[in-house]
Amino acid sequence: MTRERIAASFRDPCGFIFKRDGLIFRQINPAGLDDYRHLLQSGLYEMLTGANLVIKHSEVAAENPENKSVAAGGPAQLIRPEQIQFISYPWEWSFSQLKDAALTTLAIQKAAIDRGMTLKDSSAFNIQFIDARPVLIDTLSFTRYQEGSPWAAYRQFCQHFLAPLALMSRVDIRLLQLFRVHLDGLPLDLTSRLLPLTTWLGFGLLTHIHLHARSQAYYADKSASPAAHSGGLSKNGMLGLIDSLESTVNALNMPSQRTEWGDYYSDTNYSDPALLNKRELVDAFIARSEASGPVWDLGANTGFFSRLASARGLQTVAFDIDPVAVDKNYRQCRQNHEKCLLPLLLDLTNPAPPLGWENRERMSLAERGPADLIMALALVHHLAISNNLPLDMIAAFLARNCRRLIIEFVPKADSQVQRLLASRADIFPDYTQAGFEQAFSREFRILAVEKVRESERLLYLMEKA
Amino acid sequence: MKRAAIHRKSGFRDPAFLFAVLIIYFGVMPTRAYAYLDPGTGSFIFQILVGAIVGGIFYFKNFIASLKEKIARLFGRKPADDSASQSAQNADSAGRSSSTATDNKPAAANQAADSNKPADRQEKQL
């Protein structure tokens, strides 16, 4: 049995995660055993997993050859956490997803303090979404709380959650993408400088961002020891800090920002019968595809068609480029307690590269695939015409990332394509049904073609050749 | 009360005054640091200072909430219903530790965020 250590799991000496036979395990080193046992014995684990805040796990018998290398010498504990279908990163979340992740982290910290434990980190990467619920996946994030000690993860919380939320809410929703550059969260001095002056008037952002950033800068070149500040942070101070952060996060709302796709639904050229017909055809194609694994819906918008897959119990990721559409989709999932659906932000023409140490810490999109089925509805004309991508390059990309494909071809006669061509020369002689089928036939076998009623559009079911 | 004892121990009695000191203290500090960065130190010390203020506010909020509850009881009314947030699937039930039981603000991530948003409609997409 080969085990492959997950490249992002190197920071905590208390343990690490690895993959074996396609399953994720976590090894708890002797250094982390005391805290791990306290988590279980204090009842905190039961309480937090019962509230769906922390990932459930089962203990697994350790296989010993590997354990000899454990630094402290003693036996390690292996646990098998509930398996996450698709790892997502904060820069792929919508505003509400990041906000819920932040509130979940604070709720966990509050519960932990009550049971004599505290979160030793508050990384946004430790939160993943399971059935539209944010869940802490790092069982080793807990350590014993000693009254008087400050929250070691306070800085990280402000950088990973509060700073991006504040920038998205008060400046521009697109500023979340700064996270892709600053993998340990947004620097507070940068955040402070980008936020409008009015944010100095509110207690929360003034304290946790602006003054916090000043404090960091002030102590940056001083050898002051936190221990020198006698008295530390009382338990009441700690609860007050969590309460204050919670109020600050709660006061930040999704900005009412107009985006390209925000009004997409109202000015589409489809009549309702066409929509219903397309829905029926896509549903029939999903059934016929016999997909059993993960489904990616590329250009999912608010997930109207993604839900056809997730309703069948298929783990579905609904990707879209528009943060407003993704946020709507997520809120709908959350409101209806939907299962198997994960809305995420993705610019398909520039997906996030692998990031972090040796470019191996945070995976690219392709590394998290392939999908069993990709749905690309009303997408090809945007890639081919707006982004000048040749059809064979689109076909090759899709073939690398899925086994089966449901794809819609929108011909030039369609008003949506005419709109894209309105302001530019038509340099796309191959953008025809014949050209499309020829390009895709190099990579796929076409299993079925159906015309969407009352439109010129064609739906294809394909299988990788 | 234990909380009161903790609060007195910290020695800070006037959060407003302390906060004014903080603003002056850090408001005039330089924002650039050219030395080797240790961002942890500033955050550590800062939260000790801020903790005295937010801890005071937190204590005061709880005090007011319990006072309201006592007055409500005095007039024979039941205290504000807490069951909605406790039944929430999400954290909140866990997040509401015993020491914050008097705080009636729904802490649940989901509820809090939902209440800020217009009702979602089923959108059609093509």
Coordinates of C-alpha atoms in Angstrom, one line a residue:
Chain A
M1 CA 0.0 0.0 0.0
T2 CA 1.5 3.3 -1.0
R3 CA 0.9 6.4 0.9
E4 CA 1.4 9.8 -0.5
R5 CA 1.7 12.7 1.8
I6 CA -0.5 15.7 0.8
A7 CA 1.8 18.5 -0.2
A8 CA -0.1 21.2 1.8
S9 CA 0.2 19.3 5.0
F10 CA 3.6 20.2 6.5
R11 CA 3.0 23.1 9.0
D12 CA 1.8 21.3 12.1
P13 CA 4.2 19.0 13.9
C14 CA 1.2 17.3 15.5
G15 CA 0.3 15.4 12.4
F16 CA -0.3 15.4 8.7
I17 CA -2.6 14.0 6.0
F18 CA -1.8 11.5 3.4
K19 CA -3.6 9.6 0.7
R20 CA -3.7 5.8 0.5
D21 CA -5.6 3.8 -2.1
G22 CA -7.5 6.9 -3.0
L23 CA -8.6 7.7 0.5
I24 CA -7.5 10.5 2.8
F25 CA -6.1 9.7 6.2
R26 CA -4.7 11.8 9.0
Q27 CA -1.8 10.8 11.1
I28 CA -1.7 12.2 14.6
N29 CA 1.9 12.2 15.9
P30 CA 2.7 11.7 19.5
A31 CA 3.0 15.5 19.9
G32 CA -0.6 15.9 19.0
L33 CA -2.1 12.9 20.9
D34 CA -2.8 14.7 24.2
D35 CA -4.8 17.5 22.5
Y36 CA -6.6 15.0 20.3
R37 CA -7.7 12.9 23.3
H38 CA -8.8 16.0 25.1
L39 CA -10.9 17.0 22.1
L40 CA -12.7 13.6 22.4
Q41 CA -12.9 13.3 26.1
S42 CA -14.1 16.9 26.8
G43 CA -17.1 16.2 24.6
L44 CA -16.2 19.0 22.3
Y45 CA -15.7 16.7 19.3
E46 CA -19.2 15.2 19.8
M47 CA -20.8 18.6 20.2
L48 CA -19.1 20.1 17.2
T49 CA -19.6 17.1 14.9
G50 CA -23.2 16.9 16.1
A51 CA -23.7 20.5 15.0
N52 CA -22.0 19.8 11.7
L53 CA -19.2 22.2 12.4
V54 CA -16.3 19.8 12.4
I55 CA -15.6 16.9 10.1
K56 CA -16.4 13.4 11.5
H57 CA -13.8 10.8 11.5
S58 CA -13.2 7.2 12.5
E59 CA -10.1 5.8 14.1
V60 CA -8.0 3.4 12.1
A61 CA -5.5 0.8 13.3
A62 CA -2.0 2.2 12.5
E63 CA 0.2 0.2 10.2
N64 CA 3.5 0.3 12.0
P65 CA 6.5 0.5 9.6
E66 CA 5.8 4.2 8.9
N67 CA 5.4 5.1 12.5
K68 CA 9.0 4.3 13.4
S69 CA 9.9 7.6 11.8
V70 CA 7.7 9.6 14.1
A71 CA 10.0 12.0 15.9
A72 CA 8.9 11.5 19.5
G73 CA 9.1 7.7 19.1
G74 CA 5.7 6.7 20.4
P75 CA 3.0 5.2 18.4
A76 CA 0.9 7.5 16.3
Q77 CA -2.9 7.4 15.8
L78 CA -4.4 7.2 12.4
I79 CA -7.9 8.6 11.6
R80 CA -9.9 8.5 8.5
P81 CA -12.0 11.7 8.1
E82 CA -15.2 11.8 6.1
Q83 CA -14.0 12.2 2.5
I84 CA -14.3 15.5 0.8
Q85 CA -15.4 15.2 -2.8
F86 CA -13.9 18.4 -4.1
I87 CA -11.4 20.6 -2.2
S88 CA -12.1 24.3 -2.8
Y89 CA -10.1 27.4 -2.0
P90 CA -11.2 30.7 -0.6
W91 CA -10.6 32.6 -3.8
E92 CA -13.2 30.3 -5.4
W93 CA -15.8 31.1 -2.8
S94 CA -18.5 33.7 -3.1
F95 CA -19.0 36.4 -0.5
S96 CA -21.6 34.4 1.5
Q97 CA -19.5 31.3 1.5
L98 CA -16.5 33.2 3.0
K99 CA -18.8 34.9 5.5
D100 CA -20.3 31.6 6.6
A101 CA -16.8 30.1 6.8
A102 CA -15.8 33.0 9.1
L103 CA -18.8 32.7 11.3
T104 CA -18.3 28.9 11.6
T105 CA -14.7 29.4 12.7
L106 CA -15.9 31.8 15.4
A107 CA -18.7 29.5 16.5
I108 CA -16.2 26.7 16.8
Q109 CA -13.7 28.9 18.8
K110 CA -16.5 29.9 21.2
A111 CA -17.6 26.3 21.8
A112 CA -13.9 25.3 22.2
I113 CA -13.2 28.0 24.9
D114 CA -16.3 26.7 26.8
R115 CA -14.8 23.2 26.9
G116 CA -11.3 24.3 27.8
M117 CA -9.8 24.2 24.3
T118 CA -8.9 26.8 21.7
L119 CA -8.2 26.9 17.9
K120 CA -4.5 27.2 17.4
D121 CA -5.1 28.3 13.8
S122 CA -7.9 29.8 11.9
S123 CA -6.9 29.2 8.3
A124 CA -9.6 29.6 5.7
F125 CA -8.0 26.5 4.0
N126 CA -9.2 24.5 7.0
I127 CA -12.8 25.1 6.0
Q128 CA -14.5 23.0 3.3
F129 CA -18.1 22.9 2.1
I130 CA -20.0 19.7 2.6
D131 CA -23.6 19.9 1.3
A132 CA -23.4 23.7 1.3
R133 CA -22.3 23.8 4.9
P134 CA -18.9 25.1 6.0
V135 CA -17.1 22.5 8.0
L136 CA -13.7 22.6 9.8
I137 CA -11.7 19.7 8.4
D138 CA -8.6 20.0 10.6
T139 CA -9.1 17.8 13.6
L140 CA -5.7 18.9 14.9
S141 CA -6.6 22.6 15.1
F142 CA -7.6 22.2 18.7
T143 CA -5.2 22.7 21.7
R144 CA -5.8 23.2 25.4
Y145 CA -6.8 26.6 26.4
Q146 CA -5.0 28.3 29.3
E147 CA -6.8 31.2 30.7
G148 CA -4.9 34.4 30.2
S149 CA -3.3 33.4 26.9
P150 CA -4.4 35.4 23.8
W151 CA -5.8 33.8 20.7
A152 CA -2.8 32.7 18.7
A153 CA -5.0 32.6 15.6
Y154 CA -6.4 36.2 15.9
R155 CA -4.1 37.6 13.3
Q156 CA -4.8 34.7 10.9
F157 CA -8.5 35.1 11.3
C158 CA -8.3 38.8 10.5
Q159 CA -6.2 38.1 7.4
H160 CA -8.0 35.1 6.1
F161 CA -11.6 36.2 6.8
L162 CA -12.1 39.7 8.0
A163 CA -9.8 41.5 5.6
P164 CA -11.2 39.9 2.3
L165 CA -14.8 40.2 3.5
A166 CA -14.3 43.9 4.4
L167 CA -12.7 44.6 1.0
M168 CA -15.4 42.7 -0.9
S169 CA -18.1 44.4 1.0
R170 CA -16.8 48.0 1.2
V171 CA -14.6 48.3 -1.9
D172 CA -15.2 45.7 -4.7
I173 CA -16.3 42.1 -4.7
R174 CA -13.4 41.2 -7.1
L175 CA -10.8 42.0 -4.5
L176 CA -11.2 38.5 -3.1
Q177 CA -8.7 37.5 -5.8
L178 CA -5.9 39.2 -3.8
F179 CA -6.1 35.9 -1.8
R180 CA -4.5 34.1 -4.7
V181 CA -1.4 36.2 -4.3
H182 CA -1.4 36.4 -0.5
L183 CA -1.8 32.8 0.6
D184 CA -1.7 33.5 4.3
G185 CA -4.5 36.0 4.0
L186 CA -4.6 39.6 3.0
P187 CA -2.0 41.8 4.7
L188 CA -3.7 44.1 7.1
D189 CA -1.7 47.1 6.2
L190 CA -2.7 46.7 2.5
T191 CA -6.3 46.1 3.5
S192 CA -6.3 49.2 5.7
R193 CA -4.9 51.3 2.9
L194 CA -7.5 50.0 0.4
L195 CA -10.5 50.4 2.6
P196 CA -12.4 53.8 2.4
L197 CA -12.0 56.3 5.2
T198 CA -15.6 55.7 6.3
T199 CA -14.5 52.4 7.7
W200 CA -12.5 54.2 10.4
L201 CA -15.9 55.2 11.9
G202 CA -17.1 51.7 12.7
F203 CA -15.7 50.1 15.9
G204 CA -15.1 46.6 14.3
L205 CA -13.1 47.5 11.2
L206 CA -11.4 50.4 13.0
T207 CA -10.2 48.0 15.7
H208 CA -9.5 44.7 13.9
I209 CA -8.2 46.0 10.7
H210 CA -6.9 49.6 10.9
L211 CA -5.5 49.8 14.5
H212 CA -4.5 46.1 14.3
A213 CA -2.4 46.9 11.2
R214 CA -0.8 49.9 12.9
S215 CA 0.0 47.7 15.9
Q216 CA 1.6 45.1 13.6
A217 CA 3.7 47.8 11.9
Y218 CA 4.7 49.3 15.3
Y219 CA 5.9 46.1 16.8
A220 CA 7.4 44.7 13.6
D221 CA 10.9 46.0 14.4
K222 CA 10.7 45.7 18.2
S223 CA 11.7 42.7 20.3
A224 CA 8.7 43.1 22.6
S225 CA 7.5 39.9 24.2
P226 CA 3.8 39.3 24.5
A227 CA 4.5 37.8 27.9
A228 CA 5.7 41.2 29.1
H229 CA 2.1 42.4 28.9
S230 CA 1.1 40.9 32.2
G231 CA -2.4 39.8 32.8
G232 CA -2.7 38.5 29.2
L233 CA -6.2 38.1 27.8
S234 CA -8.8 37.0 30.3
K235 CA -11.5 34.5 29.4
N236 CA -14.0 37.3 29.3
G237 CA -11.6 39.2 27.1
M238 CA -11.3 36.2 24.8
L239 CA -15.1 35.8 24.6
G240 CA -15.4 39.5 24.0
L241 CA -12.9 39.3 21.2
I242 CA -14.9 36.5 19.5
D243 CA -18.1 38.4 20.0
S244 CA -16.6 41.6 18.6
L245 CA -15.3 39.7 15.5
E246 CA -18.6 38.0 15.1
S247 CA -20.5 41.4 15.2
T248 CA -17.9 42.9 12.7
V249 CA -18.4 40.0 10.3
N250 CA -22.1 40.0 10.6
A251 CA -22.2 43.7 9.8
L252 CA -20.5 43.1 6.4
N253 CA -22.9 42.4 3.6
M254 CA -22.7 41.4 0.0
P255 CA -22.4 44.6 -2.0
S256 CA -25.2 45.5 -4.4
Q257 CA -22.8 45.5 -7.3
R258 CA -23.9 45.2 -10.9
T259 CA -22.0 42.4 -12.7
E260 CA -22.0 41.3 -16.3
W261 CA -24.1 38.3 -15.6
G262 CA -26.2 39.7 -12.8
D263 CA -29.2 40.4 -15.1
Y264 CA -28.5 37.5 -17.5
Y265 CA -31.8 35.7 -16.8
S266 CA -34.0 38.7 -17.6
D267 CA -32.5 39.3 -21.1
T268 CA -32.1 35.9 -22.5
N269 CA -33.5 35.1 -25.9
Y270 CA -35.2 31.9 -24.8
S271 CA -38.9 31.5 -24.4
D272 CA -40.1 29.3 -21.6
P273 CA -40.9 26.3 -23.7
A274 CA -37.3 26.3 -25.0
L275 CA -36.0 26.4 -21.4
L276 CA -38.2 23.5 -20.3
N277 CA -37.3 21.5 -23.4
K278 CA -33.6 22.1 -22.8
R279 CA -34.1 21.1 -19.2
E280 CA -35.7 17.8 -20.3
L281 CA -33.0 17.1 -22.8
V282 CA -30.2 17.8 -20.4
D283 CA -31.8 15.6 -17.8
A284 CA -32.2 12.8 -20.3
F285 CA -28.6 13.1 -21.3
I286 CA -27.4 13.0 -17.7
A287 CA -29.4 9.8 -17.3
R288 CA -28.0 8.4 -20.5
S289 CA -24.4 9.3 -19.7
E290 CA -24.6 6.9 -16.7
A291 CA -22.3 9.2 -14.8
S292 CA -21.5 7.9 -11.4
G293 CA -18.6 10.2 -10.3
P294 CA -18.2 13.9 -9.9
V295 CA -19.9 16.3 -12.3
W296 CA -18.6 19.7 -13.2
D297 CA -21.0 22.2 -14.6
L298 CA -18.9 24.9 -16.4
G299 CA -20.6 28.2 -16.7
A300 CA -23.4 27.1 -14.3
N301 CA -24.7 30.5 -13.5
T302 CA -27.1 30.0 -10.6
G303 CA -27.1 26.2 -11.0
F304 CA -30.4 25.7 -12.8
F305 CA -29.0 22.7 -14.8
S306 CA -26.4 21.7 -12.1
R307 CA -29.4 20.7 -9.9
L308 CA -30.4 18.1 -12.5
A309 CA -27.2 16.3 -11.7
S310 CA -27.1 16.9 -7.9
A311 CA -30.7 15.8 -7.6
R312 CA -29.5 12.4 -8.8
G313 CA -27.0 12.2 -5.9
L314 CA -24.1 13.0 -8.2
Q315 CA -21.5 15.3 -6.5
T316 CA -21.7 18.4 -8.6
V317 CA -19.5 21.5 -8.7
A318 CA -21.3 24.5 -10.3
F319 CA -18.6 26.8 -11.6
D320 CA -19.3 30.3 -12.8
I321 CA -17.2 33.4 -13.5
D322 CA -19.7 35.7 -11.9
P323 CA -19.5 36.3 -8.2
V324 CA -23.1 37.5 -7.9
A325 CA -24.4 34.3 -9.7
V326 CA -22.3 32.1 -7.5
D327 CA -23.5 33.8 -4.4
K328 CA -27.1 33.4 -5.5
N329 CA -26.5 29.8 -6.2
Y330 CA -24.9 29.2 -2.8
R331 CA -27.6 31.0 -0.9
Q332 CA -30.2 28.9 -2.6
C333 CA -28.3 25.7 -1.7
R334 CA -28.1 26.9 1.9
Q335 CA -31.7 27.9 2.2
N336 CA -33.0 24.6 0.8
H337 CA -30.4 22.5 2.6
E338 CA -29.4 21.0 -0.8
K339 CA -27.1 18.1 -1.0
C340 CA -24.3 17.3 -3.4
L341 CA -24.0 20.8 -4.9
L342 CA -21.0 23.1 -4.5
P343 CA -21.1 26.5 -6.3
L344 CA -17.7 27.9 -7.0
L345 CA -16.1 30.9 -8.7
L346 CA -14.0 30.1 -11.8
D347 CA -12.6 32.0 -14.7
L348 CA -12.2 29.2 -17.2
T349 CA -10.0 31.2 -19.4
N350 CA -7.6 31.7 -16.5
P351 CA -8.1 29.1 -13.8
A352 CA -6.0 29.3 -10.7
P353 CA -2.6 27.7 -11.1
P354 CA -1.1 25.4 -8.5
L355 CA 0.1 27.7 -5.8
G356 CA 2.2 27.8 -2.6
W357 CA 5.5 26.0 -1.8
E358 CA 6.9 24.4 -4.9
N359 CA 3.6 25.1 -6.6
R360 CA 2.2 22.1 -4.8
E361 CA 0.3 23.3 -1.8
R362 CA -2.9 24.5 -3.5
M363 CA -4.0 22.4 -6.5
S364 CA -4.9 23.6 -9.9
L365 CA -8.4 22.8 -11.3
A366 CA -7.0 20.0 -13.4
E367 CA -5.3 18.4 -10.4
R368 CA -8.6 18.2 -8.7
G369 CA -10.2 16.3 -11.6
P370 CA -11.0 14.7 -13.8
A371 CA -14.8 14.8 -13.6
D372 CA -16.8 11.9 -14.7
L373 CA -19.2 14.2 -16.5
I374 CA -18.7 17.8 -17.7
M375 CA -21.7 20.0 -18.6
A376 CA -20.8 22.9 -20.8
L377 CA -24.1 24.6 -21.6
A378 CA -24.2 28.0 -23.4
L379 CA -20.5 28.2 -22.9
V380 CA -18.7 27.4 -26.1
H381 CA -19.6 30.6 -27.9
H382 CA -18.1 32.6 -25.0
L383 CA -14.8 30.7 -25.2
A384 CA -14.6 30.6 -29.0
I385 CA -15.8 34.1 -29.8
S386 CA -15.2 36.3 -26.8
N387 CA -11.9 34.6 -26.0
N388 CA -10.8 33.6 -29.6
L389 CA -10.2 30.0 -28.6
P390 CA -10.1 27.6 -31.5
L391 CA -12.7 24.9 -31.2
D392 CA -10.1 22.1 -31.2
M393 CA -8.4 23.6 -28.1
I394 CA -11.7 23.7 -26.3
A395 CA -12.3 20.1 -27.2
A396 CA -8.8 19.1 -26.0
F397 CA -9.2 20.9 -22.7
L398 CA -12.6 19.2 -22.1
A399 CA -11.2 15.8 -23.0
R400 CA -8.4 16.1 -20.5
N401 CA -10.9 16.8 -17.7
C402 CA -13.8 14.5 -18.2
R403 CA -14.9 11.1 -19.4
R404 CA -18.4 12.2 -20.7
L405 CA -19.6 15.5 -21.9
I406 CA -22.9 17.3 -22.4
I407 CA -22.2 20.3 -24.5
E408 CA -24.4 22.9 -26.2
F409 CA -23.5 24.4 -29.5
V410 CA -24.9 27.9 -30.1
P411 CA -24.7 28.8 -33.8
K412 CA -23.9 32.2 -35.2
A413 CA -27.5 32.8 -36.0
D414 CA -28.4 32.9 -32.3
S415 CA -29.0 36.3 -30.9
Q416 CA -26.5 35.7 -28.1
V417 CA -23.7 35.1 -30.6
Q418 CA -24.8 38.0 -32.7
R419 CA -24.5 40.2 -29.6
L420 CA -20.9 38.9 -29.1
L421 CA -20.1 39.7 -32.8
A422 CA -21.9 43.0 -32.9
S423 CA -18.8 45.0 -32.0
R424 CA -16.1 43.0 -33.8
A425 CA -15.2 41.5 -37.2
D426 CA -16.3 37.9 -37.7
I427 CA -12.9 36.1 -37.8
F428 CA -14.4 32.7 -37.0
P429 CA -15.1 30.9 -40.3
D430 CA -14.9 27.5 -38.6
Y431 CA -17.5 28.4 -36.0
T432 CA -20.2 26.3 -37.6
Q433 CA -22.0 23.1 -36.7
A434 CA -19.8 21.1 -39.1
G435 CA -16.6 22.8 -37.7
F436 CA -17.8 22.1 -34.2
E437 CA -18.5 18.4 -34.8
Q438 CA -15.2 18.0 -36.7
A439 CA -13.2 19.5 -33.8
F440 CA -14.9 17.5 -31.1
S441 CA -14.8 14.3 -33.1
R442 CA -11.0 14.2 -32.7
E443 CA -11.4 13.8 -28.9
F444 CA -14.9 12.5 -28.4
R445 CA -17.5 10.1 -29.8
I446 CA -20.8 11.8 -30.4
L447 CA -23.5 9.6 -28.8
A448 CA -26.5 11.8 -29.4
V449 CA -27.5 15.2 -30.8
E450 CA -30.8 17.0 -30.0
K451 CA -32.1 20.4 -31.2
V452 CA -33.5 22.6 -28.5
R453 CA -37.1 23.4 -29.4
E454 CA -37.8 27.0 -30.6
S455 CA -34.1 27.8 -31.0
E456 CA -31.2 27.1 -33.2
R457 CA -29.2 25.5 -30.5
L458 CA -27.9 21.9 -30.4
L459 CA -27.2 19.7 -27.4
Y460 CA -24.7 16.9 -27.7
L461 CA -23.9 13.9 -25.5
M462 CA -20.3 12.8 -26.0
E463 CA -18.0 10.2 -24.7
K464 CA -14.2 10.4 -24.7
A465 CA -12.8 8.5 -27.6
Chain B
M1 CA -19.7 36.5 40.0
K2 CA -16.8 34.9 38.3
R3 CA -16.9 37.1 35.3
A4 CA -16.9 40.2 37.3
A5 CA -13.9 39.0 39.2
I6 CA -12.0 38.4 36.0
H7 CA -13.0 41.8 34.7
R8 CA -11.8 43.6 37.8
K9 CA -8.6 41.6 37.7
S10 CA -7.7 43.1 34.3
G11 CA -7.8 46.5 35.9
F12 CA -9.5 48.3 33.1
R13 CA -12.7 50.0 34.1
D14 CA -13.5 52.4 31.4
P15 CA -13.6 50.9 27.9
A16 CA -14.3 54.2 26.2
F17 CA -11.2 55.8 27.8
L18 CA -9.1 52.9 26.9
F19 CA -10.3 52.9 23.3
A20 CA -9.5 56.6 23.0
V21 CA -6.0 55.8 24.2
L22 CA -5.7 53.0 21.6
I23 CA -6.7 55.3 18.8
I24 CA -4.2 57.9 19.8
Y25 CA -1.6 55.3 20.5
F26 CA -1.8 53.4 17.2
G27 CA -3.4 56.2 15.1
V28 CA -0.1 58.1 15.1
M29 CA 2.2 55.2 14.6
P30 CA 3.9 54.7 11.3
T31 CA 2.2 52.3 8.9
R32 CA 5.4 51.2 7.2
A33 CA 7.9 48.8 8.8
Y34 CA 11.2 48.2 7.1
A35 CA 12.6 45.7 9.5
Y36 CA 12.2 41.9 9.5
L37 CA 8.6 41.3 10.0
D38 CA 7.1 39.4 12.9
P39 CA 3.5 40.2 12.4
G40 CA 2.6 37.9 15.3
T41 CA 4.0 40.2 18.0
G42 CA 1.9 43.2 17.1
S43 CA -1.3 41.1 16.9
F44 CA -0.6 39.4 20.2
I45 CA -0.1 42.5 22.1
F46 CA -2.8 44.3 20.3
Q47 CA -5.4 41.8 21.2
I48 CA -4.4 41.9 24.9
L49 CA -5.1 45.7 24.8
V50 CA -8.3 45.3 22.8
G51 CA -9.4 42.4 24.8
A52 CA -9.8 44.6 27.8
I53 CA -12.2 46.8 25.9
V54 CA -14.2 44.2 24.0
G55 CA -14.3 42.1 27.1
G56 CA -15.8 45.1 29.0
I57 CA -18.3 45.6 26.2
F58 CA -19.1 41.9 26.2
Y59 CA -19.6 41.9 30.0
F60 CA -21.8 44.9 29.8
K61 CA -23.9 43.4 27.0
N62 CA -24.4 40.2 29.0
F63 CA -25.3 42.3 32.1
I64 CA -27.9 44.2 30.2
A65 CA -29.4 41.1 28.7
S66 CA -29.6 39.4 32.1
L67 CA -31.1 42.5 33.5
K68 CA -33.8 42.5 30.8
E69 CA -34.5 38.9 31.5
K70 CA -34.9 39.6 35.3
I71 CA -37.2 42.5 34.6
A72 CA -39.3 40.3 32.2
R73 CA -39.5 37.6 34.8
L74 CA -40.5 40.2 37.4
F75 CA -43.5 41.1 35.3
G76 CA -44.3 37.5 34.7
R77 CA -43.2 37.3 31.1
K78 CA -41.1 34.5 29.7
P79 CA -37.6 35.5 28.6
A80 CA -37.0 35.9 24.9
D81 CA -37.4 32.7 23.0
D82 CA -34.1 31.2 22.2
S83 CA -35.2 28.0 20.6
A84 CA -35.0 29.1 17.0
S85 CA -31.3 29.7 17.0
Q86 CA -30.7 26.6 19.1
S87 CA -32.5 24.4 16.6
A88 CA -30.4 25.7 13.8
Q89 CA -28.5 23.0 12.1
N90 CA -25.4 25.1 12.0
A91 CA -23.0 26.0 14.7
D92 CA -25.0 28.2 16.6
S93 CA -26.2 25.8 19.1
A94 CA -22.5 24.9 19.7
G95 CA -21.3 28.4 19.3
R96 CA -23.6 29.7 22.0
S97 CA -21.5 28.7 25.0
S98 CA -23.1 28.8 28.4
S99 CA -21.5 32.0 29.3
T100 CA -23.2 33.7 26.3
A101 CA -26.5 32.2 26.9
T102 CA -28.0 35.6 27.7
D103 CA -27.0 37.0 24.4
N104 CA -30.1 36.8 22.2
K105 CA -28.5 37.7 19.0
P106 CA -28.6 34.8 16.6
A107 CA -25.1 33.8 16.0
A108 CA -25.7 31.1 13.5
A109 CA -23.8 31.6 10.4
N110 CA -26.7 30.7 8.2
Q111 CA -29.3 32.7 9.9
A112 CA -27.2 35.8 10.3
A113 CA -26.3 35.8 6.6
D114 CA -29.8 34.9 5.4
S115 CA -31.4 37.7 7.3
N116 CA -29.3 40.2 5.4
K117 CA -30.3 39.0 2.0
P118 CA -33.4 39.4 -0.1
A119 CA -35.3 36.2 -0.5
D120 CA -33.9 34.0 -3.2
R121 CA -36.0 33.3 -6.2
Q122 CA -35.6 30.4 -8.6
E123 CA -33.7 31.9 -11.4
K124 CA -33.7 30.5 -14.8
Q125 CA -30.5 30.2 -16.7
L126 CA -29.6 29.2 -20.2

